[in-house]
PDB file of C-alpha atoms in Angstrom:
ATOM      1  CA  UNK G 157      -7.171  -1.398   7.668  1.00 37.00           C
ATOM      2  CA  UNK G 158      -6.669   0.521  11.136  1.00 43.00           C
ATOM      3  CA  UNK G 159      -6.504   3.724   9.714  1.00 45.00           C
ATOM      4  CA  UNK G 160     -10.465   4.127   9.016  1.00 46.00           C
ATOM      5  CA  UNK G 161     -10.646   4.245   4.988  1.00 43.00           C
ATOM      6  CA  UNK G 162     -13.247   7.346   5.512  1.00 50.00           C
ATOM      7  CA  UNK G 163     -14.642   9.525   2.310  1.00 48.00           C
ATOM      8  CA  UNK G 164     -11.667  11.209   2.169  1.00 79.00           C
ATOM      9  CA  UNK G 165      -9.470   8.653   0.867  1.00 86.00           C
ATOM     10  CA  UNK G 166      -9.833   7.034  -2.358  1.00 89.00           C
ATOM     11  CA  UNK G 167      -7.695   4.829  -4.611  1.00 89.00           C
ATOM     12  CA  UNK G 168      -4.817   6.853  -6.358  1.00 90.00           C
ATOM     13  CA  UNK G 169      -5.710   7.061 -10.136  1.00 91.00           C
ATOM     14  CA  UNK G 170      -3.688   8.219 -13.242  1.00 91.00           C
ATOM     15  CA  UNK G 171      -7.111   9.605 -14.878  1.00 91.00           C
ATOM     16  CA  UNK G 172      -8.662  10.757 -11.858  1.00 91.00           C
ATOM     17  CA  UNK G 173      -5.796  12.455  -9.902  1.00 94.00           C
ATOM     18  CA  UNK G 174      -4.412  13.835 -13.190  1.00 92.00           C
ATOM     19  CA  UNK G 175      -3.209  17.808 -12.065  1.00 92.00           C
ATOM     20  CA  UNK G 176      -3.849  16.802  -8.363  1.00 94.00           C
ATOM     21  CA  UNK G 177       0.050  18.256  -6.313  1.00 94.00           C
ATOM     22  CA  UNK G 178       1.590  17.195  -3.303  1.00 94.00           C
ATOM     23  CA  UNK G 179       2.899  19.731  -0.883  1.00 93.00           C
ATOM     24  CA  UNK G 180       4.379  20.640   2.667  1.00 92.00           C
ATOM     25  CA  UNK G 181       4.203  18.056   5.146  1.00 91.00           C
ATOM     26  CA  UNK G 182       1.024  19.866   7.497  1.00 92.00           C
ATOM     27  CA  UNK G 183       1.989  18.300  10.913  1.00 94.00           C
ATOM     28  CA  UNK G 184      -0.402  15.348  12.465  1.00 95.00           C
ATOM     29  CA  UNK G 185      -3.485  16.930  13.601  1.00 93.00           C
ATOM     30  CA  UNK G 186      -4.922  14.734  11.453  1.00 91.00           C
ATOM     31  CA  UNK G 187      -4.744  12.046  14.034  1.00 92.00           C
ATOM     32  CA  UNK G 188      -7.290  13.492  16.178  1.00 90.00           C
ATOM     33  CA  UNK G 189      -9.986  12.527  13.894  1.00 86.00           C
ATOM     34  CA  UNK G 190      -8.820   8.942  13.908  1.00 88.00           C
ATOM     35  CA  UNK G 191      -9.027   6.420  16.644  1.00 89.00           C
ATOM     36  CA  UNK G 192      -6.619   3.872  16.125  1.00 91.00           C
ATOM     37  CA  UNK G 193      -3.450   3.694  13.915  1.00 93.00           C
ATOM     38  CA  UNK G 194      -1.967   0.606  11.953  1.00 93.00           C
ATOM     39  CA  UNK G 195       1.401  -0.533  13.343  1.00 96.00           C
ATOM     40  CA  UNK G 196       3.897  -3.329  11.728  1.00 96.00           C
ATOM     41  CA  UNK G 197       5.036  -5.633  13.854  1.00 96.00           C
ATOM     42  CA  UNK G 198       9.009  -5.045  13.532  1.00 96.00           C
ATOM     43  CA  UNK G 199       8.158  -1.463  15.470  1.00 97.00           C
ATOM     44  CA  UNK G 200       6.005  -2.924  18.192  1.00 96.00           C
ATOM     45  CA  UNK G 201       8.892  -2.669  20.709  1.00 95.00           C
ATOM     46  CA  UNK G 202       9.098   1.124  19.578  1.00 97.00           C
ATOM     47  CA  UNK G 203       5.450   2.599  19.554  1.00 97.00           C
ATOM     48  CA  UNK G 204       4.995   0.454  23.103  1.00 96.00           C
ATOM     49  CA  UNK G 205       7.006   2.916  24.641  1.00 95.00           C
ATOM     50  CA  UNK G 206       3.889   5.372  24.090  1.00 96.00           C
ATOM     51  CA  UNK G 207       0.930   3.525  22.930  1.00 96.00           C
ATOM     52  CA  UNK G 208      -1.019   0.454  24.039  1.00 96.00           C
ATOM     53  CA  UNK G 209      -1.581  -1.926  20.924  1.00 96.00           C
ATOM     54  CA  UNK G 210      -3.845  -4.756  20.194  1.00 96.00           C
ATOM     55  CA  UNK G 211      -4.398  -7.049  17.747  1.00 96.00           C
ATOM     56  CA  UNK G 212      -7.978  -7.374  15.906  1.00 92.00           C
ATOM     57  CA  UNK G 213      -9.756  -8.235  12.894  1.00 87.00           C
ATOM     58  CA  UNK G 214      -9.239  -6.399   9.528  1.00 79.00           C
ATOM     59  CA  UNK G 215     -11.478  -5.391   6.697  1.00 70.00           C
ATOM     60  CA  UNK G 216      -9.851  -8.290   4.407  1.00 66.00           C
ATOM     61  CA  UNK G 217     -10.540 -10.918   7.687  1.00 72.00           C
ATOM     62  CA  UNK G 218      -6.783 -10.957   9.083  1.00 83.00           C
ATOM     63  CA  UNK G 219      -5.478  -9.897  12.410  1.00 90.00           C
ATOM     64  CA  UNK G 220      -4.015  -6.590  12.251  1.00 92.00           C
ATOM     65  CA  UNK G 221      -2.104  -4.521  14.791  1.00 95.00           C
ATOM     66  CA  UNK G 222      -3.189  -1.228  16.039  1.00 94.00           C
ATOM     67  CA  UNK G 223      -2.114   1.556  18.380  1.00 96.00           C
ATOM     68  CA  UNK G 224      -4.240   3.924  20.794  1.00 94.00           C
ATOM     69  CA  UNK G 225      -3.983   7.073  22.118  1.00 94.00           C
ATOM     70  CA  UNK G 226      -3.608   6.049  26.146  1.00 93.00           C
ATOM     71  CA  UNK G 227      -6.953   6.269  28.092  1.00 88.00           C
ATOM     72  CA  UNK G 228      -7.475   9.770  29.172  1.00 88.00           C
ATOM     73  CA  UNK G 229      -5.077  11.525  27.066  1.00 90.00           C
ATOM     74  CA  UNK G 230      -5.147  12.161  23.005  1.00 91.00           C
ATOM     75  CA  UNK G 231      -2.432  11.271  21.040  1.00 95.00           C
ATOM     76  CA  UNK G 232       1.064  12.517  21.414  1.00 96.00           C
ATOM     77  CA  UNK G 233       0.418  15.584  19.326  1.00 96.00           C
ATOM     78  CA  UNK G 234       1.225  19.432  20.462  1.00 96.00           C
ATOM     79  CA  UNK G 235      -0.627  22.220  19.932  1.00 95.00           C
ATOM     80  CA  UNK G 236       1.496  22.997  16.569  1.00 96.00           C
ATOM     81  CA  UNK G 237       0.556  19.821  15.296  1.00 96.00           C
ATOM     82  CA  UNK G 238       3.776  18.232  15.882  1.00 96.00           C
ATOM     83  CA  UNK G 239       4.539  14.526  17.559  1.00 97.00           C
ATOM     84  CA  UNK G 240       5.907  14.249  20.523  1.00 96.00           C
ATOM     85  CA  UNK G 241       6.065  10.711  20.860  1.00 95.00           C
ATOM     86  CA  UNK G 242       9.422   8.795  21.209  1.00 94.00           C
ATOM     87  CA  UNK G 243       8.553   7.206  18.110  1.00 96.00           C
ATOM     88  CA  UNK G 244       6.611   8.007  14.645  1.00 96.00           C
ATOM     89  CA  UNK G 245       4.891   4.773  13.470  1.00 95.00           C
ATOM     90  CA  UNK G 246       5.557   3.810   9.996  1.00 93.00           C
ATOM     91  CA  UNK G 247       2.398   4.846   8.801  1.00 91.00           C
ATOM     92  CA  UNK G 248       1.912   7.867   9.679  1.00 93.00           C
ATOM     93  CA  UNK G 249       5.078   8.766   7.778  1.00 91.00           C
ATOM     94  CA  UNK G 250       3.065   8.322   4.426  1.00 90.00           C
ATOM     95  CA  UNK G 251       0.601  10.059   5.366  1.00 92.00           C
ATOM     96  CA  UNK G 252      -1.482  11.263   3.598  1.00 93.00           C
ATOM     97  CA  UNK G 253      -0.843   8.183   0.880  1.00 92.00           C
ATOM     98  CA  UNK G 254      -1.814   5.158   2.382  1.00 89.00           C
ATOM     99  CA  UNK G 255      -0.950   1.654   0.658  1.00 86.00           C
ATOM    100  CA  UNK G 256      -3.521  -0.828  -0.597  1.00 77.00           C
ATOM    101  CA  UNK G 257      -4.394  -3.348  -3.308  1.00 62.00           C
ATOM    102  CA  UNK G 258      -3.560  -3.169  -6.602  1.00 47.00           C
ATOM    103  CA  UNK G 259      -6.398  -2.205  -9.010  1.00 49.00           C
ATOM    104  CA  UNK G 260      -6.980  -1.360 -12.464  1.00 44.00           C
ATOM    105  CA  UNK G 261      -5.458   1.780 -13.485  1.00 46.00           C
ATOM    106  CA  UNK G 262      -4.218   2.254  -9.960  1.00 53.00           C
ATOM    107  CA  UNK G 263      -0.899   2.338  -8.174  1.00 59.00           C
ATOM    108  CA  UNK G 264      -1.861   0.396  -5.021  1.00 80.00           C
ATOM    109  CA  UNK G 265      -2.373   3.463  -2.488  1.00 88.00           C
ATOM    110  CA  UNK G 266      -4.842   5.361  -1.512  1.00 91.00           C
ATOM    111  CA  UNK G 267      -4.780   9.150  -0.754  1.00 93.00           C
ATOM    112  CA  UNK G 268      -6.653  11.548   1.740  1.00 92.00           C
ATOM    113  CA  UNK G 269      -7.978  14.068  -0.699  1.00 91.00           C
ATOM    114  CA  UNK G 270      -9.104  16.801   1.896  1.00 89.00           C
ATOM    115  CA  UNK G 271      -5.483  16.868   3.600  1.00 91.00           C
ATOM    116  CA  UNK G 272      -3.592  20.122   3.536  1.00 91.00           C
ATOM    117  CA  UNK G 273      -0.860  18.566   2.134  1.00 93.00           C
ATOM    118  CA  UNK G 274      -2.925  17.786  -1.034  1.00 93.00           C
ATOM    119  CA  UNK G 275      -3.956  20.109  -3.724  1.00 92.00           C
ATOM    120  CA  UNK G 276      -6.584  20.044  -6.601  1.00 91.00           C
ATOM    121  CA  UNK G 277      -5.887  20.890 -10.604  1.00 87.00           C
ATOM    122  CA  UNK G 278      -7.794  24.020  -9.519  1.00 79.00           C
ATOM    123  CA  UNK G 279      -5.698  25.313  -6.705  1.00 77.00           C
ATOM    124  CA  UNK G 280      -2.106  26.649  -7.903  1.00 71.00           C
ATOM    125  CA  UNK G 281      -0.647  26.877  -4.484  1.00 73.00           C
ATOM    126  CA  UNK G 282       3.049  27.946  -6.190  1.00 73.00           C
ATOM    127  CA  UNK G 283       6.469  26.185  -5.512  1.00 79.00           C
ATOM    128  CA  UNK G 284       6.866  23.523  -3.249  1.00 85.00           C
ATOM    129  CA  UNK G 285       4.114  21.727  -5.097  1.00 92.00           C
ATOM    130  CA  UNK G 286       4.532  18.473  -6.527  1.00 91.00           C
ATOM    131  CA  UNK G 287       1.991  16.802  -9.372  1.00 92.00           C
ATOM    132  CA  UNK G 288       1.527  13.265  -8.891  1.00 94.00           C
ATOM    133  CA  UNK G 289       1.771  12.257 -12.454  1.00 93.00           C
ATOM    134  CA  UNK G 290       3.129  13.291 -15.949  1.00 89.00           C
ATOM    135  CA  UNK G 291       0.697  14.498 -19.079  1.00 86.00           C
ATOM    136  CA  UNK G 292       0.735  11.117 -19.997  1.00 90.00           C
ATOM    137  CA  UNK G 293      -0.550   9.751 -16.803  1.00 91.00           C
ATOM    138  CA  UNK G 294       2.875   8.175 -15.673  1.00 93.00           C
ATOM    139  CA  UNK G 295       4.187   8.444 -12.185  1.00 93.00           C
ATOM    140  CA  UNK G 296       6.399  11.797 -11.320  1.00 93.00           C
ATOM    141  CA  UNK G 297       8.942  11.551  -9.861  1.00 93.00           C
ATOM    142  CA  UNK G 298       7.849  13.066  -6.689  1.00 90.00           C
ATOM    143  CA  UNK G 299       4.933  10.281  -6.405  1.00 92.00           C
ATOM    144  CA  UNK G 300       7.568   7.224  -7.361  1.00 93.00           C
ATOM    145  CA  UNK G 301       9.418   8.201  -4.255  1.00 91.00           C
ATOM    146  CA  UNK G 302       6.479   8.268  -2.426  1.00 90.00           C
ATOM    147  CA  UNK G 303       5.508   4.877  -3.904  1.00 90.00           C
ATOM    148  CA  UNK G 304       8.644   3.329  -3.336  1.00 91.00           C
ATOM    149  CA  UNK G 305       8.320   3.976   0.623  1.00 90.00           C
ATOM    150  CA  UNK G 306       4.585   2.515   0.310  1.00 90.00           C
ATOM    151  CA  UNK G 307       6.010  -0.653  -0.925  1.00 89.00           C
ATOM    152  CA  UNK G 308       8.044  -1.399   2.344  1.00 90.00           C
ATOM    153  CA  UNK G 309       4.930  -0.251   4.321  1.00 90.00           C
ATOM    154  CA  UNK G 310       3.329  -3.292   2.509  1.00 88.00           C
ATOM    155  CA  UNK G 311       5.635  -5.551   2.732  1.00 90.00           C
ATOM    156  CA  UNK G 312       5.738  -4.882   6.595  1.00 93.00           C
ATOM    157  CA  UNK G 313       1.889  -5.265   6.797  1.00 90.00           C
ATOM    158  CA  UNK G 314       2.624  -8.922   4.969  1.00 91.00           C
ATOM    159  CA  UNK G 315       4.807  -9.617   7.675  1.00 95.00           C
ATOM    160  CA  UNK G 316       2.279  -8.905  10.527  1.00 95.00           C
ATOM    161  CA  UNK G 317      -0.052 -10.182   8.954  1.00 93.00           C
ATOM    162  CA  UNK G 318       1.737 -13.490   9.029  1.00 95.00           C
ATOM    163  CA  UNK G 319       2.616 -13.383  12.772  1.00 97.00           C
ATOM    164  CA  UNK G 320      -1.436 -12.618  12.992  1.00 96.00           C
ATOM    165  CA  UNK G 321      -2.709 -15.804  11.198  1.00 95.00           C
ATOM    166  CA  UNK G 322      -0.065 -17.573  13.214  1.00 96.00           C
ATOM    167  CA  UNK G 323      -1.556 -16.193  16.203  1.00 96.00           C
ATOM    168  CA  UNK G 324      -4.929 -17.289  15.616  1.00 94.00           C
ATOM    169  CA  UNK G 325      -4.318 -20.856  14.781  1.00 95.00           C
ATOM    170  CA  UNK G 326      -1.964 -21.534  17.582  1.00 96.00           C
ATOM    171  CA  UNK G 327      -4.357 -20.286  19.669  1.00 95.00           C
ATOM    172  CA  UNK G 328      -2.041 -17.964  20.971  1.00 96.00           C
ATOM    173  CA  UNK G 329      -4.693 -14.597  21.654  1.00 95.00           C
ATOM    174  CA  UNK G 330      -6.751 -13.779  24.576  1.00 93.00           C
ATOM    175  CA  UNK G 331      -9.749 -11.055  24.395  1.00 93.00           C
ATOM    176  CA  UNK G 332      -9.103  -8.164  26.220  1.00 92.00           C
ATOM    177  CA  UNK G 333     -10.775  -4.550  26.497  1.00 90.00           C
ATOM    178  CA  UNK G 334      -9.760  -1.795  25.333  1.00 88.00           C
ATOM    179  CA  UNK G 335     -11.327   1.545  25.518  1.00 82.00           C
ATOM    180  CA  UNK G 336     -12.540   2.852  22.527  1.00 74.00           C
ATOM    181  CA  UNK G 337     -11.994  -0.024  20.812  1.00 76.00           C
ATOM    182  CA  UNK G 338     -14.684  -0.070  17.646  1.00 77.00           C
ATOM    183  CA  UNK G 339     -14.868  -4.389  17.632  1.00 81.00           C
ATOM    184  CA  UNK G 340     -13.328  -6.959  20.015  1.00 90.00           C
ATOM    185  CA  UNK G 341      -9.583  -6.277  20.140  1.00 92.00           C
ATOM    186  CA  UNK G 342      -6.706  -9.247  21.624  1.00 95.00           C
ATOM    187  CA  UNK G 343      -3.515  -9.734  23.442  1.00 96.00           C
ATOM    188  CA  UNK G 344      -1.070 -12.508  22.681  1.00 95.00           C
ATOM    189  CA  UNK G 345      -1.306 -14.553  26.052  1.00 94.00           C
ATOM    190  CA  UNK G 346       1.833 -14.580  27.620  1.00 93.00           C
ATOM    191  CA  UNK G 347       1.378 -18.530  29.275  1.00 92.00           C
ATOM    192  CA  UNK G 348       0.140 -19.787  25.732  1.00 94.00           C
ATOM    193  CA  UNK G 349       3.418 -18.302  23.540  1.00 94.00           C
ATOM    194  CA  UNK G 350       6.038 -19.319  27.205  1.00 92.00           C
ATOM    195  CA  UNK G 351       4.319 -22.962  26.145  1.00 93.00           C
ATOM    196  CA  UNK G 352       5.172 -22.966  22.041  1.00 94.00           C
ATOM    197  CA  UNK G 353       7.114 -26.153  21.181  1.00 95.00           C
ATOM    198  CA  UNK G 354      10.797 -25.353  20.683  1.00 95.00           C
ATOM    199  CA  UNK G 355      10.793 -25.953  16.723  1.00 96.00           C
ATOM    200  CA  UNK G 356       7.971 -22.936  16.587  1.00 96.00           C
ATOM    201  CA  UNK G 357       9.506 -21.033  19.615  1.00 94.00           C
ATOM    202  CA  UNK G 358      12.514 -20.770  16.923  1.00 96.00           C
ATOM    203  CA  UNK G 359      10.543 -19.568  14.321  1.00 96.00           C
ATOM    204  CA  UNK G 360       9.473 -16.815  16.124  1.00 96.00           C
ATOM    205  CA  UNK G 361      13.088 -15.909  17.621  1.00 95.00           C
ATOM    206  CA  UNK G 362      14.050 -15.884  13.905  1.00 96.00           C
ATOM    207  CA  UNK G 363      11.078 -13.532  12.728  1.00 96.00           C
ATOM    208  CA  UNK G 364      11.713 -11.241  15.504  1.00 96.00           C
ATOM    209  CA  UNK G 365       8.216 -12.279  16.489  1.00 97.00           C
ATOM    210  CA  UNK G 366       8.692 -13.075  19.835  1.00 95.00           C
ATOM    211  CA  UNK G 367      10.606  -8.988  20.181  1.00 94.00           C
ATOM    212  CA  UNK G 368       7.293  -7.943  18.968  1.00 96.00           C
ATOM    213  CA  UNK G 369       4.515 -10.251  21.270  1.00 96.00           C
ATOM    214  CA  UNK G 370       6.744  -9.345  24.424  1.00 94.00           C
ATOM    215  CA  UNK G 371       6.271  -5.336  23.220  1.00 95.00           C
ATOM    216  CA  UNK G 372       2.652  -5.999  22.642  1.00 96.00           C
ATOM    217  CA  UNK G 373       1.935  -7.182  25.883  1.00 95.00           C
ATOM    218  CA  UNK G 374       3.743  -4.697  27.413  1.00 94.00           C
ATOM    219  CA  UNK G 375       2.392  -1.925  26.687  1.00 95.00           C
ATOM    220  CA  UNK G 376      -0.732  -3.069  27.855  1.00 95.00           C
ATOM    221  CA  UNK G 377       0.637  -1.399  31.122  1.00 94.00           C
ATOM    222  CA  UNK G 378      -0.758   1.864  29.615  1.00 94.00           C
ATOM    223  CA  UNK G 379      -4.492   0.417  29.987  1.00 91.00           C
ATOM    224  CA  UNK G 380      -3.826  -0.879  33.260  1.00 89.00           C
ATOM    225  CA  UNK G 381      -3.493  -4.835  32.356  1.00 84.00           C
ATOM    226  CA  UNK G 382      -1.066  -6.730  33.198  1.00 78.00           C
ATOM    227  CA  UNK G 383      -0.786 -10.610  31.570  1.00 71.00           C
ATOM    228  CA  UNK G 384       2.771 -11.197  32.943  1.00 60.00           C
ATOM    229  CA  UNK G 385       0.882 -13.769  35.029  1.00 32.00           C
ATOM    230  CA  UNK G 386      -2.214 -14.954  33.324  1.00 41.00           C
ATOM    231  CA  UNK G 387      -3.346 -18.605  34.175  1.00 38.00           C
ATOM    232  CA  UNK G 388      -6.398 -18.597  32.008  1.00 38.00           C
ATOM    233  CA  UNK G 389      -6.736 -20.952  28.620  1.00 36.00           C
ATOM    234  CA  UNK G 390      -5.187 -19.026  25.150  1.00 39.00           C
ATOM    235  CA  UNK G 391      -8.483 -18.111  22.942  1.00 38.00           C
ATOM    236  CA  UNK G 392      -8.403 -18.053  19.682  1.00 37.00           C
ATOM    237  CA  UNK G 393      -9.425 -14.956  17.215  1.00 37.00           C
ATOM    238  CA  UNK G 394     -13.043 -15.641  16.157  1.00 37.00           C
ATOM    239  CA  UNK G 395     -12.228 -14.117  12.482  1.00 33.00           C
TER     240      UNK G 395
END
């Protein structure tokens, strides 16, 4: 995934996480430790407003969707930790659960462990604490709501994820740099998706894929490119 799976998360478990609380939501200064954040595709024309985004290649070998902080600038975080973006992508409203596969005695999310907002069996921080699960091991209450959110995150990274294997065998992507980017990131090319036949042209109308690969491009402006008028041959992902 975008968001760098780092030592500090780790998949949520019943047995392991047993006593471990949920508290205060700490601001996003975590972001300035990470490099790019995963974005779904029905928010594209949102975060473009603030971010450049680019697609690239995921740990599980799909195209996934990312946003950067503008070159020259960090992200658009205060000095009390608070955004000051137009708008908060999707996943950084879980933070700091993150969803991901289903595995034995899991729940299918991950957690940062070393966030503020996250606190041991040892540490009784007081009220305003919540433990993840019961004495039995069953999800609280406080974690099932938590859960449920996760689950649309999901089902919106199914959705780009779609639109990204799409992408790559239409040979609809271009390479393009980005600074900072960690591996080779891509653009959809404008003069490749203008040139879709019209039974896939509605497919993406009725996805609200096309909304999405007109936002992506666009906000491209941030780094300086422009493919409003690109002649050169659609490339395919090499994933």
């Amino acid at each position: 995934m975008t968001m760098p799976m780092t030592p500090r998360f780790e998949a949520l478990n019943a047995q392991r996480h047993a006593g471990w609380r949920l508290g205060p939501h700490a601001g996003y200064g975590f972001l300035r430790r990470l490099s790019a954040v995963e974005v779904m595709v029905h928010e594209c024309h949102r975060v473009a407003c603030d971010l450049p985004l680019f697609w690239s290649a995921t740990d599980t070998d799909t195209l996934g969707l990312s946003a950067v902080p503008v070159p020259g600038s960090d992200w658009p975080v205060d000095e009390n930790d608070e955004w000051t973006g137009t708008y908060l992508p999707l996943l950084l409203r879980t933070y700091p659960f993150v969803p991901g596969t289903l595995k034995e005695q899991g729940v299918g999310a991950y957690v940062d462990i070393n966030s503020p907002m996250v606190s041991p069996p040892e540490e009784d921080r007081g009220d305003g604490w919540h433990v993840w699960f019961d004495g039995k091991g069953r999800v609280s209450p406080a974690l099932e709501a938590v859960l449920e959110v996760l689950r649309g995150v999901h089902r919106a990274r199914q959705e780009t994820a779609s639109l990204g294997r799409a992408l790559s065998q239409l040979r609809l992507l271009k390479p393009i740099r980005v600074p900072g980017a960690t591996q080779q990131a891509y653009s959809a090319d404008p003069a490749a998706v203008h040139a879709l036949p019209p039974p896939l042209e509605d497919v993406f109308k009725r996805r609200g894929w096309l909304k999405a690969l007109y936002a992506q491009t666009q906000s491209l402006a941030h780094l300086g490119i422009n493919l409003s008028f690109v002649d050169e041959p659609a490339v395919a992902a090499s994933i």
